[in-house]
PDB file of C-alpha atoms and ligand atoms in Angstrom:
ATOM      1  CA  MET F  19     -29.670   3.979  22.872  1.00 57.00           C
ATOM      2  CA  ALA F  20     -27.922   5.882  20.042  1.00 60.00           C
ATOM      3  CA  ARG F  21     -24.436   4.528  19.816  1.00 91.00           C
ATOM      4  CA  ASN F  22     -21.807   6.809  18.351  1.00 97.00           C
ATOM      5  CA  LEU F  23     -18.970   4.733  16.932  1.00 98.00           C
ATOM      6  CA  VAL F  24     -15.433   5.928  16.164  1.00 98.00           C
ATOM      7  CA  ILE F  25     -12.988   3.524  14.497  1.00 98.00           C
ATOM      8  CA  LEU F  26      -9.235   4.121  14.172  1.00 99.00           C
ATOM      9  CA  THR F  27      -7.220   2.035  11.720  1.00 99.00           C
ATOM     10  CA  GLY F  28      -3.494   1.721  11.098  1.00 98.00           C
ATOM     11  CA  ALA F  29      -1.135  -0.109   8.773  1.00 98.00           C
ATOM     12  CA  GLY F  30      -2.027  -3.503  10.256  1.00 98.00           C
ATOM     13  CA  ILE F  31      -5.465  -3.496   8.605  1.00 98.00           C
ATOM     14  CA  SER F  32      -3.786  -3.243   5.174  1.00 98.00           C
ATOM     15  CA  GLN F  33      -0.991  -5.733   5.881  1.00 98.00           C
ATOM     16  CA  GLU F  34      -2.937  -8.746   4.557  1.00 98.00           C
ATOM     17  CA  SER F  35      -3.694  -6.763   1.414  1.00 98.00           C
ATOM     18  CA  GLY F  36       0.044  -6.786   0.742  1.00 98.00           C
ATOM     19  CA  LEU F  37       1.017  -3.310   2.016  1.00 98.00           C
ATOM     20  CA  GLU F  38       3.947  -3.070   4.442  1.00 95.00           C
ATOM     21  CA  THR F  39       3.480  -1.907   8.007  1.00 95.00           C
ATOM     22  CA  PHE F  40       5.951   0.490   9.607  1.00 93.00           C
ATOM     23  CA  ARG F  41       7.235  -1.038  12.815  1.00 90.00           C
ATOM     24  CA  ASP F  42       6.978  -4.778  12.278  1.00 90.00           C
ATOM     25  CA  ALA F  43      10.338  -6.531  11.932  1.00 89.00           C
ATOM     26  CA  ASP F  44      10.204  -6.352   8.120  1.00 89.00           C
ATOM     27  CA  GLY F  45       8.454  -2.971   8.161  1.00 92.00           C
ATOM     28  CA  ILE F  46       9.142   0.270   6.335  1.00 92.00           C
ATOM     29  CA  TRP F  47      11.203   1.845   9.124  1.00 90.00           C
ATOM     30  CA  ALA F  48      13.553  -1.157   8.992  1.00 89.00           C
ATOM     31  CA  LYS F  49      14.468  -0.139   5.428  1.00 90.00           C
ATOM     32  CA  VAL F  50      14.495   3.667   5.383  1.00 92.00           C
ATOM     33  CA  ARG F  51      15.071   6.287   8.086  1.00 94.00           C
ATOM     34  CA  VAL F  52      12.021   8.216   9.224  1.00 95.00           C
ATOM     35  CA  GLU F  53      14.076  11.423   9.253  1.00 96.00           C
ATOM     36  CA  ASP F  54      14.983  11.008   5.593  1.00 97.00           C
ATOM     37  CA  VAL F  55      11.563  10.239   4.075  1.00 97.00           C
ATOM     38  CA  ALA F  56       8.780  11.242   6.520  1.00 97.00           C
ATOM     39  CA  THR F  57       9.756  14.739   7.701  1.00 98.00           C
ATOM     40  CA  PRO F  58       9.584  18.171   5.982  1.00 98.00           C
ATOM     41  CA  GLU F  59      13.329  18.521   6.645  1.00 98.00           C
ATOM     42  CA  GLY F  60      14.022  15.256   4.846  1.00 98.00           C
ATOM     43  CA  PHE F  61      11.964  16.428   1.858  1.00 98.00           C
ATOM     44  CA  ALA F  62      13.742  19.783   1.735  1.00 97.00           C
ATOM     45  CA  ARG F  63      17.122  17.995   1.960  1.00 98.00           C
ATOM     46  CA  ASP F  64      16.441  15.379  -0.722  1.00 97.00           C
ATOM     47  CA  PRO F  65      13.086  15.636  -2.536  1.00 97.00           C
ATOM     48  CA  VAL F  66      14.169  13.038  -5.105  1.00 97.00           C
ATOM     49  CA  LEU F  67      14.651  10.435  -2.330  1.00 97.00           C
ATOM     50  CA  VAL F  68      11.268  11.254  -0.763  1.00 98.00           C
ATOM     51  CA  HIS F  69       9.429  11.228  -4.120  1.00 98.00           C
ATOM     52  CA  GLY F  70      11.045   7.858  -4.805  1.00 97.00           C
ATOM     53  CA  PHE F  71       9.840   6.518  -1.434  1.00 97.00           C
ATOM     54  CA  TYR F  72       6.232   7.491  -2.108  1.00 98.00           C
ATOM     55  CA  ASN F  73       6.336   6.631  -5.834  1.00 98.00           C
ATOM     56  CA  GLN F  74       7.351   3.074  -4.932  1.00 96.00           C
ATOM     57  CA  ARG F  75       4.518   2.783  -2.388  1.00 97.00           C
ATOM     58  CA  ARG F  76       2.015   4.389  -4.797  1.00 98.00           C
ATOM     59  CA  ARG F  77       2.951   1.949  -7.589  1.00 97.00           C
ATOM     60  CA  ARG F  78       2.556  -0.944  -5.151  1.00 97.00           C
ATOM     61  CA  LEU F  79      -0.873   0.287  -4.033  1.00 98.00           C
ATOM     62  CA  LEU F  80      -2.017   0.599  -7.681  1.00 98.00           C
ATOM     63  CA  SER F  81      -0.771  -2.893  -8.599  1.00 98.00           C
ATOM     64  CA  ASP F  82      -3.387  -5.569  -9.376  1.00 97.00           C
ATOM     65  CA  THR F  83      -2.428  -7.702  -6.378  1.00 97.00           C
ATOM     66  CA  VAL F  84      -3.258  -5.076  -3.735  1.00 98.00           C
ATOM     67  CA  VAL F  85      -6.990  -5.140  -2.947  1.00 98.00           C
ATOM     68  CA  PRO F  86      -9.134  -4.629   0.161  1.00 98.00           C
ATOM     69  CA  ASN F  87      -9.176  -7.615   2.515  1.00 98.00           C
ATOM     70  CA  PRO F  88     -12.100  -8.983   4.613  1.00 98.00           C
ATOM     71  CA  ALA F  89     -11.333  -6.486   7.382  1.00 98.00           C
ATOM     72  CA  HIS F  90     -11.858  -3.494   5.057  1.00 98.00           C
ATOM     73  CA  HIS F  91     -15.064  -5.048   3.720  1.00 98.00           C
ATOM     74  CA  ALA F  92     -16.369  -5.775   7.230  1.00 98.00           C
ATOM     75  CA  LEU F  93     -15.988  -2.094   8.208  1.00 98.00           C
ATOM     76  CA  ALA F  94     -17.837  -0.981   5.063  1.00 98.00           C
ATOM     77  CA  ARG F  95     -20.690  -3.393   5.890  1.00 98.00           C
ATOM     78  CA  LEU F  96     -20.709  -2.167   9.488  1.00 97.00           C
ATOM     79  CA  GLU F  97     -21.055   1.443   8.322  1.00 97.00           C
ATOM     80  CA  ARG F  98     -24.064   0.540   6.150  1.00 97.00           C
ATOM     81  CA  ALA F  99     -25.669  -1.492   8.958  1.00 96.00           C
ATOM     82  CA  TRP F 100     -25.071   1.385  11.382  1.00 95.00           C
ATOM     83  CA  ALA F 101     -26.910   3.802   9.077  1.00 95.00           C
ATOM     84  CA  GLN F 102     -29.750   1.351   8.360  1.00 95.00           C
ATOM     85  CA  ALA F 103     -30.279   0.791  12.090  1.00 94.00           C
ATOM     86  CA  GLY F 104     -30.159   4.541  12.763  1.00 92.00           C
ATOM     87  CA  ALA F 105     -27.721   3.589  15.517  1.00 89.00           C
ATOM     88  CA  GLY F 106     -25.945   6.949  15.743  1.00 94.00           C
ATOM     89  CA  ALA F 107     -22.827   8.655  14.373  1.00 97.00           C
ATOM     90  CA  PHE F 108     -20.147   6.606  12.570  1.00 98.00           C
ATOM     91  CA  LEU F 109     -16.635   7.850  11.790  1.00 98.00           C
ATOM     92  CA  LEU F 110     -13.709   5.866  10.369  1.00 98.00           C
ATOM     93  CA  VAL F 111     -10.417   7.633  11.106  1.00 99.00           C
ATOM     94  CA  THR F 112      -7.455   6.090   9.332  1.00 99.00           C
ATOM     95  CA  GLN F 113      -3.741   6.741   9.755  1.00 98.00           C
ATOM     96  CA  ASN F 114      -3.263   4.913   6.457  1.00 98.00           C
ATOM     97  CA  ILE F 115      -2.579   6.776   3.240  1.00 98.00           C
ATOM     98  CA  ASP F 116      -3.870   3.973   0.997  1.00 98.00           C
ATOM     99  CA  ASP F 117      -7.385   3.949  -0.542  1.00 98.00           C
ATOM    100  CA  LEU F 118      -8.389   0.433   0.499  1.00 98.00           C
ATOM    101  CA  HIS F 119     -11.189   1.630   2.817  1.00 98.00           C
ATOM    102  CA  GLU F 120     -12.688   3.599  -0.081  1.00 98.00           C
ATOM    103  CA  ARG F 121     -12.348   0.667  -2.464  1.00 98.00           C
ATOM    104  CA  ALA F 122     -14.149  -1.567   0.066  1.00 98.00           C
ATOM    105  CA  GLY F 123     -17.075   0.905   0.110  1.00 98.00           C
ATOM    106  CA  SER F 124     -16.479   2.860   3.343  1.00 98.00           C
ATOM    107  CA  GLU F 125     -17.670   6.478   3.059  1.00 98.00           C
ATOM    108  CA  ALA F 126     -17.342   8.329   6.395  1.00 98.00           C
ATOM    109  CA  ILE F 127     -13.540   8.322   6.283  1.00 98.00           C
ATOM    110  CA  VAL F 128     -10.971  10.802   7.633  1.00 98.00           C
ATOM    111  CA  HIS F 129      -7.398  10.327   6.350  1.00 98.00           C
ATOM    112  CA  MET F 130      -5.671  12.063   9.275  1.00 98.00           C
ATOM    113  CA  HIS F 131      -2.203  11.395   7.780  1.00 98.00           C
ATOM    114  CA  GLY F 132      -3.213  12.235   4.222  1.00 98.00           C
ATOM    115  CA  GLU F 133      -3.452  10.148   1.049  1.00 98.00           C
ATOM    116  CA  MET F 134      -0.692   8.852  -1.216  1.00 98.00           C
ATOM    117  CA  LEU F 135      -2.970   9.084  -4.281  1.00 98.00           C
ATOM    118  CA  LYS F 136      -3.058  12.877  -3.904  1.00 98.00           C
ATOM    119  CA  ALA F 137      -0.424  15.598  -4.415  1.00 98.00           C
ATOM    120  CA  ARG F 138      -0.404  19.100  -2.951  1.00 98.00           C
ATOM    121  CA  CYS F 139       1.050  22.177  -4.604  1.00 98.00           C
ATOM    122  CA  MET F 140       3.260  24.172  -2.227  1.00 97.00           C
ATOM    123  CA  ALA F 141       2.733  27.269  -4.395  1.00 97.00           C
ATOM    124  CA  CYS F 142      -1.075  27.375  -4.619  1.00 98.00           C
ATOM    125  CA  GLU F 143      -2.069  24.737  -2.002  1.00 98.00           C
ATOM    126  CA  ALA F 144      -4.217  22.903  -4.573  1.00 98.00           C
ATOM    127  CA  VAL F 145      -4.790  19.209  -3.616  1.00 98.00           C
ATOM    128  CA  LEU F 146      -4.866  17.046  -6.738  1.00 98.00           C
ATOM    129  CA  PRO F 147      -5.552  13.372  -7.486  1.00 98.00           C
ATOM    130  CA  TRP F 148      -2.167  11.866  -8.385  1.00 98.00           C
ATOM    131  CA  HIS F 149      -1.724   8.268  -9.617  1.00 98.00           C
ATOM    132  CA  ASP F 150       1.610   8.703 -11.442  1.00 97.00           C
ATOM    133  CA  ASP F 151       5.149   9.115 -10.159  1.00 97.00           C
ATOM    134  CA  LEU F 152       5.703  12.523  -8.558  1.00 98.00           C
ATOM    135  CA  THR F 153       8.976  14.235  -9.521  1.00 97.00           C
ATOM    136  CA  VAL F 154      10.729  17.504  -8.788  1.00 97.00           C
ATOM    137  CA  GLU F 155       9.955  18.471 -12.410  1.00 96.00           C
ATOM    138  CA  ALA F 156       6.184  17.954 -12.083  1.00 97.00           C
ATOM    139  CA  ILE F 157       4.027  20.943 -13.056  1.00 97.00           C
ATOM    140  CA  CYS F 158       0.985  21.892 -10.964  1.00 98.00           C
ATOM    141  CA  PRO F 159      -2.121  21.540 -13.193  1.00 97.00           C
ATOM    142  CA  ALA F 160      -3.839  24.281 -11.135  1.00 97.00           C
ATOM    143  CA  CYS F 161      -1.244  27.085 -11.181  1.00 98.00           C
ATOM    144  CA  GLY F 162       1.416  25.913 -13.628  1.00 97.00           C
ATOM    145  CA  GLU F 163       4.228  26.054 -11.064  1.00 97.00           C
ATOM    146  CA  ARG F 164       7.052  23.586 -11.834  1.00 97.00           C
ATOM    147  CA  GLY F 165       8.661  21.643  -8.989  1.00 95.00           C
ATOM    148  CA  GLY F 166       6.246  22.664  -6.261  1.00 95.00           C
ATOM    149  CA  LEU F 167       4.320  19.420  -5.824  1.00 98.00           C
ATOM    150  CA  ARG F 168       4.665  17.198  -2.716  1.00 98.00           C
ATOM    151  CA  PRO F 169       2.847  14.084  -1.554  1.00 98.00           C
ATOM    152  CA  HIS F 170      -0.393  15.035   0.216  1.00 98.00           C
ATOM    153  CA  VAL F 171       0.676  13.200   3.365  1.00 98.00           C
ATOM    154  CA  VAL F 172       1.357  14.339   6.948  1.00 98.00           C
ATOM    155  CA  TRP F 173       5.018  14.053   7.946  1.00 98.00           C
ATOM    156  CA  PHE F 174       6.366  14.031  11.505  1.00 98.00           C
ATOM    157  CA  GLY F 175       6.121  17.504  12.978  1.00 98.00           C
ATOM    158  CA  GLU F 176       3.207  18.430  10.699  1.00 98.00           C
ATOM    159  CA  MET F 177      -0.419  18.902  11.792  1.00 98.00           C
ATOM    160  CA  PRO F 178      -2.667  15.918  11.048  1.00 98.00           C
ATOM    161  CA  PHE F 179      -5.829  16.706   9.037  1.00 98.00           C
ATOM    162  CA  GLU F 180      -9.363  17.262  10.431  1.00 98.00           C
ATOM    163  CA  MET F 181      -8.328  17.067  14.078  1.00 98.00           C
ATOM    164  CA  ASP F 182     -11.303  19.196  15.233  1.00 98.00           C
ATOM    165  CA  ARG F 183     -13.712  16.783  13.564  1.00 98.00           C
ATOM    166  CA  ILE F 184     -11.917  13.807  15.118  1.00 98.00           C
ATOM    167  CA  PHE F 185     -11.789  15.302  18.620  1.00 98.00           C
ATOM    168  CA  GLU F 186     -15.487  16.206  18.376  1.00 98.00           C
ATOM    169  CA  ALA F 187     -16.420  12.623  17.390  1.00 98.00           C
ATOM    170  CA  LEU F 188     -14.271  11.144  20.178  1.00 98.00           C
ATOM    171  CA  GLY F 189     -15.899  13.488  22.698  1.00 98.00           C
ATOM    172  CA  ARG F 190     -19.298  11.903  22.091  1.00 97.00           C
ATOM    173  CA  ALA F 191     -18.247   8.315  21.340  1.00 98.00           C
ATOM    174  CA  ASP F 192     -20.011   5.354  22.973  1.00 97.00           C
ATOM    175  CA  LEU F 193     -17.758   2.807  21.291  1.00 97.00           C
ATOM    176  CA  PHE F 194     -14.132   3.141  20.070  1.00 98.00           C
ATOM    177  CA  LEU F 195     -12.452   0.439  18.003  1.00 98.00           C
ATOM    178  CA  SER F 196      -8.693   0.609  17.343  1.00 98.00           C
ATOM    179  CA  ILE F 197      -7.604  -1.732  14.539  1.00 98.00           C
ATOM    180  CA  GLY F 198      -4.115  -2.608  13.264  1.00 98.00           C
ATOM    181  CA  THR F 199      -2.098   0.134  14.913  1.00 98.00           C
ATOM    182  CA  SER F 200       0.898  -0.087  17.230  1.00 97.00           C
ATOM    183  CA  GLY F 201      -0.119   3.025  19.159  1.00 97.00           C
ATOM    184  CA  ASN F 202       3.293   4.633  18.647  1.00 96.00           C
ATOM    185  CA  VAL F 203       2.288   7.808  16.858  1.00 97.00           C
ATOM    186  CA  TYR F 204       0.638  10.809  18.499  1.00 98.00           C
ATOM    187  CA  PRO F 205      -2.087  12.162  18.371  1.00 98.00           C
ATOM    188  CA  ALA F 206      -3.721   8.912  17.137  1.00 98.00           C
ATOM    189  CA  SER F 207      -2.181   7.049  20.094  1.00 98.00           C
ATOM    190  CA  ALA F 208      -4.091   9.318  22.486  1.00 98.00           C
ATOM    191  CA  PHE F 209      -7.535   8.722  20.940  1.00 98.00           C
ATOM    192  CA  VAL F 210      -8.310   5.789  23.265  1.00 98.00           C
ATOM    193  CA  GLU F 211      -7.886   8.047  26.309  1.00 98.00           C
ATOM    194  CA  LEU F 212     -10.202  10.687  24.829  1.00 98.00           C
ATOM    195  CA  ALA F 213     -12.805   8.008  24.085  1.00 98.00           C
ATOM    196  CA  ARG F 214     -12.542   6.608  27.628  1.00 98.00           C
ATOM    197  CA  ALA F 215     -12.956  10.108  29.051  1.00 98.00           C
ATOM    198  CA  ALA F 216     -16.179  10.374  27.031  1.00 98.00           C
ATOM    199  CA  GLY F 217     -17.399   7.134  28.617  1.00 97.00           C
ATOM    200  CA  ALA F 218     -16.926   4.993  25.519  1.00 98.00           C
ATOM    201  CA  HIS F 219     -16.283   1.258  25.561  1.00 97.00           C
ATOM    202  CA  THR F 220     -12.818   0.800  24.027  1.00 98.00           C
ATOM    203  CA  VAL F 221     -11.725  -2.242  22.024  1.00 98.00           C
ATOM    204  CA  GLU F 222      -8.354  -3.081  20.452  1.00 98.00           C
ATOM    205  CA  LEU F 223      -8.378  -5.435  17.462  1.00 98.00           C
ATOM    206  CA  ASN F 224      -4.731  -6.123  16.615  1.00 98.00           C
ATOM    207  CA  LEU F 225      -2.320  -8.913  15.740  1.00 98.00           C
ATOM    208  CA  GLU F 226      -0.691  -8.500  19.146  1.00 98.00           C
ATOM    209  CA  PRO F 227      -1.044  -6.161  22.138  1.00 98.00           C
ATOM    210  CA  SER F 228      -0.113  -2.615  21.048  1.00 97.00           C
ATOM    211  CA  GLN F 229       1.905  -0.082  23.007  1.00 96.00           C
ATOM    212  CA  GLY F 230      -1.358   1.250  24.435  1.00 96.00           C
ATOM    213  CA  ALA F 231      -2.987  -2.144  25.061  1.00 97.00           C
ATOM    214  CA  ALA F 232      -3.444  -1.532  28.797  1.00 98.00           C
ATOM    215  CA  LEU F 233      -5.690   1.455  28.013  1.00 98.00           C
ATOM    216  CA  PHE F 234      -8.376  -0.635  26.303  1.00 98.00           C
ATOM    217  CA  ALA F 235     -11.344  -2.210  28.100  1.00 98.00           C
ATOM    218  CA  GLU F 236     -11.406  -5.149  25.662  1.00 98.00           C
ATOM    219  CA  ALA F 237      -8.988  -6.738  23.190  1.00 98.00           C
ATOM    220  CA  ARG F 238      -9.167  -9.352  20.459  1.00 98.00           C
ATOM    221  CA  HIS F 239      -5.806 -10.428  19.036  1.00 97.00           C
ATOM    222  CA  GLY F 240      -5.226 -12.034  15.650  1.00 98.00           C
ATOM    223  CA  PRO F 241      -5.058 -11.135  11.955  1.00 98.00           C
ATOM    224  CA  ALA F 242      -7.449  -8.318  11.063  1.00 98.00           C
ATOM    225  CA  SER F 243      -9.015 -10.325   8.233  1.00 98.00           C
ATOM    226  CA  GLU F 244     -10.267 -12.817  10.871  1.00 98.00           C
ATOM    227  CA  VAL F 245     -10.754 -10.710  13.993  1.00 98.00           C
ATOM    228  CA  VAL F 246     -12.505  -7.687  12.430  1.00 98.00           C
ATOM    229  CA  PRO F 247     -15.287  -9.496  10.514  1.00 98.00           C
ATOM    230  CA  HIS F 248     -15.926 -11.628  13.591  1.00 96.00           C
ATOM    231  CA  TYR F 249     -16.194  -8.601  15.864  1.00 95.00           C
ATOM    232  CA  ALA F 250     -18.035  -6.352  13.402  1.00 91.00           C
ATOM    233  CA  GLU F 251     -20.832  -8.800  12.499  1.00 83.00           C
TER     234      GLU F 251
HETATM  235  C1  BV8 W 316       1.696  16.121  15.494  1.00 50.01           C
HETATM  236  C2  BV8 W 316       3.585   9.663   7.023  1.00 50.01           C
HETATM  237  C3  BV8 W 316       1.019  18.173  16.558  1.00 50.01           C
HETATM  238  C4  BV8 W 316       2.669   9.211   5.983  1.00 50.01           C
HETATM  239  C5  BV8 W 316       3.368   9.246   9.363  1.00 50.01           C
HETATM  240  C6  BV8 W 316       7.890  12.647  21.500  1.00 50.01           C
HETATM  241  C7  BV8 W 316       6.978  11.866  22.201  1.00 50.01           C
HETATM  242  C8  BV8 W 316       5.683  11.672  21.715  1.00 50.01           C
HETATM  243  C9  BV8 W 316       5.270  12.259  20.514  1.00 50.01           C
HETATM  244  C10 BV8 W 316       6.173  13.032  19.810  1.00 50.01           C
HETATM  245  C11 BV8 W 316       7.475  13.231  20.302  1.00 50.01           C
HETATM  246  N1  BV8 W 316       8.118  14.015  19.411  1.00 50.01           N
HETATM  247  C12 BV8 W 316       7.285  14.330  18.388  1.00 50.01           C
HETATM  248  C13 BV8 W 316       6.077  13.739  18.630  1.00 50.01           C
HETATM  249  C14 BV8 W 316       4.852  13.839  17.763  1.00 50.01           C
HETATM  250  C15 BV8 W 316       4.972  12.860  16.600  1.00 50.01           C
HETATM  251  C16 BV8 W 316       5.066  11.448  17.123  1.00 50.01           C
HETATM  252  O1  BV8 W 316       4.097  10.849  17.539  1.00 50.01           O
HETATM  253  N2  BV8 W 316       6.305  10.892  17.127  1.00 50.01           N
HETATM  254  C17 BV8 W 316       6.479   9.567  17.712  1.00 50.01           C
HETATM  255  C18 BV8 W 316       6.851   8.561  16.639  1.00 50.01           C
HETATM  256  C19 BV8 W 316       7.562   9.675  18.780  1.00 50.01           C
HETATM  257  N3  BV8 W 316       3.745  12.995  15.841  1.00 50.01           N
HETATM  258  C20 BV8 W 316       3.648  13.929  14.879  1.00 50.01           C
HETATM  259  O2  BV8 W 316       4.573  14.629  14.511  1.00 50.01           O
HETATM  260  C21 BV8 W 316       2.261  14.114  14.273  1.00 50.01           C
HETATM  261  N4  BV8 W 316       1.921  15.512  14.313  1.00 50.01           N
HETATM  262  O3  BV8 W 316       1.825  15.583  16.575  1.00 50.01           O
HETATM  263  O4  BV8 W 316       1.319  17.456  15.331  1.00 50.01           O
HETATM  264  C22 BV8 W 316      -0.430  18.088  16.810  1.00 50.01           C
HETATM  265  C23 BV8 W 316      -0.922  17.207  17.768  1.00 50.01           C
HETATM  266  C24 BV8 W 316      -2.278  17.160  18.013  1.00 50.01           C
HETATM  267  C25 BV8 W 316      -3.153  17.966  17.303  1.00 50.01           C
HETATM  268  C26 BV8 W 316      -2.651  18.828  16.335  1.00 50.01           C
HETATM  269  C27 BV8 W 316      -1.293  18.895  16.078  1.00 50.01           C
HETATM  270  C28 BV8 W 316       2.265  13.665  12.818  1.00 50.01           C
HETATM  271  C29 BV8 W 316       2.309  12.150  12.777  1.00 50.01           C
HETATM  272  C30 BV8 W 316       2.162  11.665  11.327  1.00 50.01           C
HETATM  273  C31 BV8 W 316       3.473  11.145  10.866  1.00 50.01           C
HETATM  274  N5  BV8 W 316       3.318  10.514   9.548  1.00 50.01           N
HETATM  275  N6  BV8 W 316       3.491   8.745   8.147  1.00 50.01           N
HETATM  276  C32 BV8 W 316       3.140   7.862   5.534  1.00 50.01           C
HETATM  277  O5  BV8 W 316       4.245   7.772   4.973  1.00 50.01           O
HETATM  278  O6  BV8 W 316       2.380   6.908   5.771  1.00 50.01           O
HETATM  279  S1  BV8 W 316       3.304   8.209  10.701  1.00 50.01           S
HETATM  280  C33 BV8 W 316       3.228   6.574  10.262  1.00 50.01           C
HETATM  281  O7  BV8 W 316       2.946   5.892  11.487  1.00 50.01           O
HETATM  282  C34 BV8 W 316       2.070   6.245   9.343  1.00 50.01           C
HETATM  283  O8  BV8 W 316       1.209   7.326   9.064  1.00 50.01           O
HETATM  284  C35 BV8 W 316       1.296   5.197  10.147  1.00 50.01           C
HETATM  285  O9  BV8 W 316      -0.036   5.212   9.827  1.00 50.01           O
HETATM  286  C36 BV8 W 316       1.547   5.694  11.514  1.00 50.01           C
HETATM  287  C37 BV8 W 316       1.193   4.798  12.644  1.00 50.01           C
HETATM  288  O10 BV8 W 316       1.775   3.528  12.410  1.00 50.01           O
HETATM  289  P1  BV8 W 316       0.789   2.265  12.464  1.00 50.01           P
HETATM  290  O11 BV8 W 316      -0.309   2.467  11.475  1.00 50.01           O
HETATM  291  O12 BV8 W 316       0.398   1.998  13.867  1.00 50.01           O
HETATM  292  O13 BV8 W 316       1.712   1.100  11.895  1.00 50.01           O
HETATM  293  P2  BV8 W 316       2.785   0.257  12.733  1.00 50.01           P
HETATM  294  O14 BV8 W 316       3.630  -0.471  11.739  1.00 50.01           O
HETATM  295  O15 BV8 W 316       3.432   1.116  13.770  1.00 50.01           O
HETATM  296  O16 BV8 W 316       1.881  -0.811  13.535  1.00 50.01           O
HETATM  297  C38 BV8 W 316       1.161  -1.789  12.798  1.00 50.01           C
HETATM  298  C39 BV8 W 316       0.365  -2.578  13.809  1.00 50.01           C
HETATM  299  O17 BV8 W 316      -0.439  -3.526  13.112  1.00 50.01           O
HETATM  300  C40 BV8 W 316       1.235  -3.371  14.772  1.00 50.01           C
HETATM  301  O18 BV8 W 316       0.712  -3.247  16.084  1.00 50.01           O
HETATM  302  C41 BV8 W 316       1.101  -4.816  14.277  1.00 50.01           C
HETATM  303  O19 BV8 W 316       1.134  -5.752  15.350  1.00 50.01           O
HETATM  304  C42 BV8 W 316      -0.271  -4.816  13.671  1.00 50.01           C
HETATM  305  N7  BV8 W 316      -0.462  -5.776  12.585  1.00 50.01           N
HETATM  306  C43 BV8 W 316       0.458  -6.189  11.667  1.00 50.01           C
HETATM  307  N8  BV8 W 316      -0.131  -7.076  10.827  1.00 50.01           N
HETATM  308  C44 BV8 W 316      -1.436  -7.196  11.220  1.00 50.01           C
HETATM  309  C45 BV8 W 316      -1.640  -6.372  12.335  1.00 50.01           C
HETATM  310  N9  BV8 W 316      -2.828  -6.285  12.962  1.00 50.01           N
HETATM  311  C46 BV8 W 316      -3.839  -7.027  12.466  1.00 50.01           C
HETATM  312  N10 BV8 W 316      -3.715  -7.842  11.389  1.00 50.01           N
HETATM  313  C47 BV8 W 316      -2.539  -7.954  10.758  1.00 50.01           C
HETATM  314  N11 BV8 W 316      -2.419  -8.767   9.691  1.00 50.01           N
END
């Protein structure tokens, strides 16, 4: 039977690669206020602070020590095996703005919260690869506007990307895996209910039970680098 698989990942899958999560005790939201660095209002109020927040995370992501971990590699292998078996549709939806899934070889990826290695021009809407620090002085290579570039990420109150494609995939899912996410942020936190409504088997692979744990038919708890390869093989 064709088996359409949708996978959702969150910060927990990148934690063992050395990237901070958000809501763990030592997480990002313990150090900076969401309102100041992850909202359009915060950016309008203090763009230098917000650029600094993302520049620091971008530099960390591009450092030599941050590489995909066995969980990222297991999902890339699973995608290839899925295609080779002609098993059905495969979609990897990530809330993460890092590029570790790409570096591990995953291809069918949706970055619903954007990507920190891209900038967007607020004047011409161009989306540009961006591996340097972003500043309020930066000039858009596409239109020449100075000071109009922002991180190409989705802040609270903004519309996540490719929601139609995600909802369509969830509507025909047979299997839904949720990996490394606390289930705190909507609309990602509602995906398990959409998958269940479509008749999918739902599995949570997480260090500990998430906020939405009771909604899943199955759960495996432990570090992603152990639990995901074991489940995916
Ligand atoms: C929207 C920016 C409309 C990029 C982020 C009141 C009630 C309910 C909802 C709302 C409300 N008021 C407003 C809302 C909506 C709001 C929302 O959900 N607010 C919540 C917080 C109250 N959402 C929005 O505004 C979204 N937009 O709703 O638009 C709409 C809706 C539908 C369709 C169209 C339009 C926009 C949300 C995007 C916000 N941007 N970040 C960035 O800087 O990264 S959110 C931020 O949280 C990140 O993107 C992150 O990806 C995301 C989710 O966090 P997690 O990935 O889950 O990370 P977390 O630290 O929380 O959890 C990590 C988990 O991993 C833990 O469970 C931990 O145990 C586990 N773990 C740790 N280590 C490991 C591990 N697991 C395995 N192995 C390990 N080693």
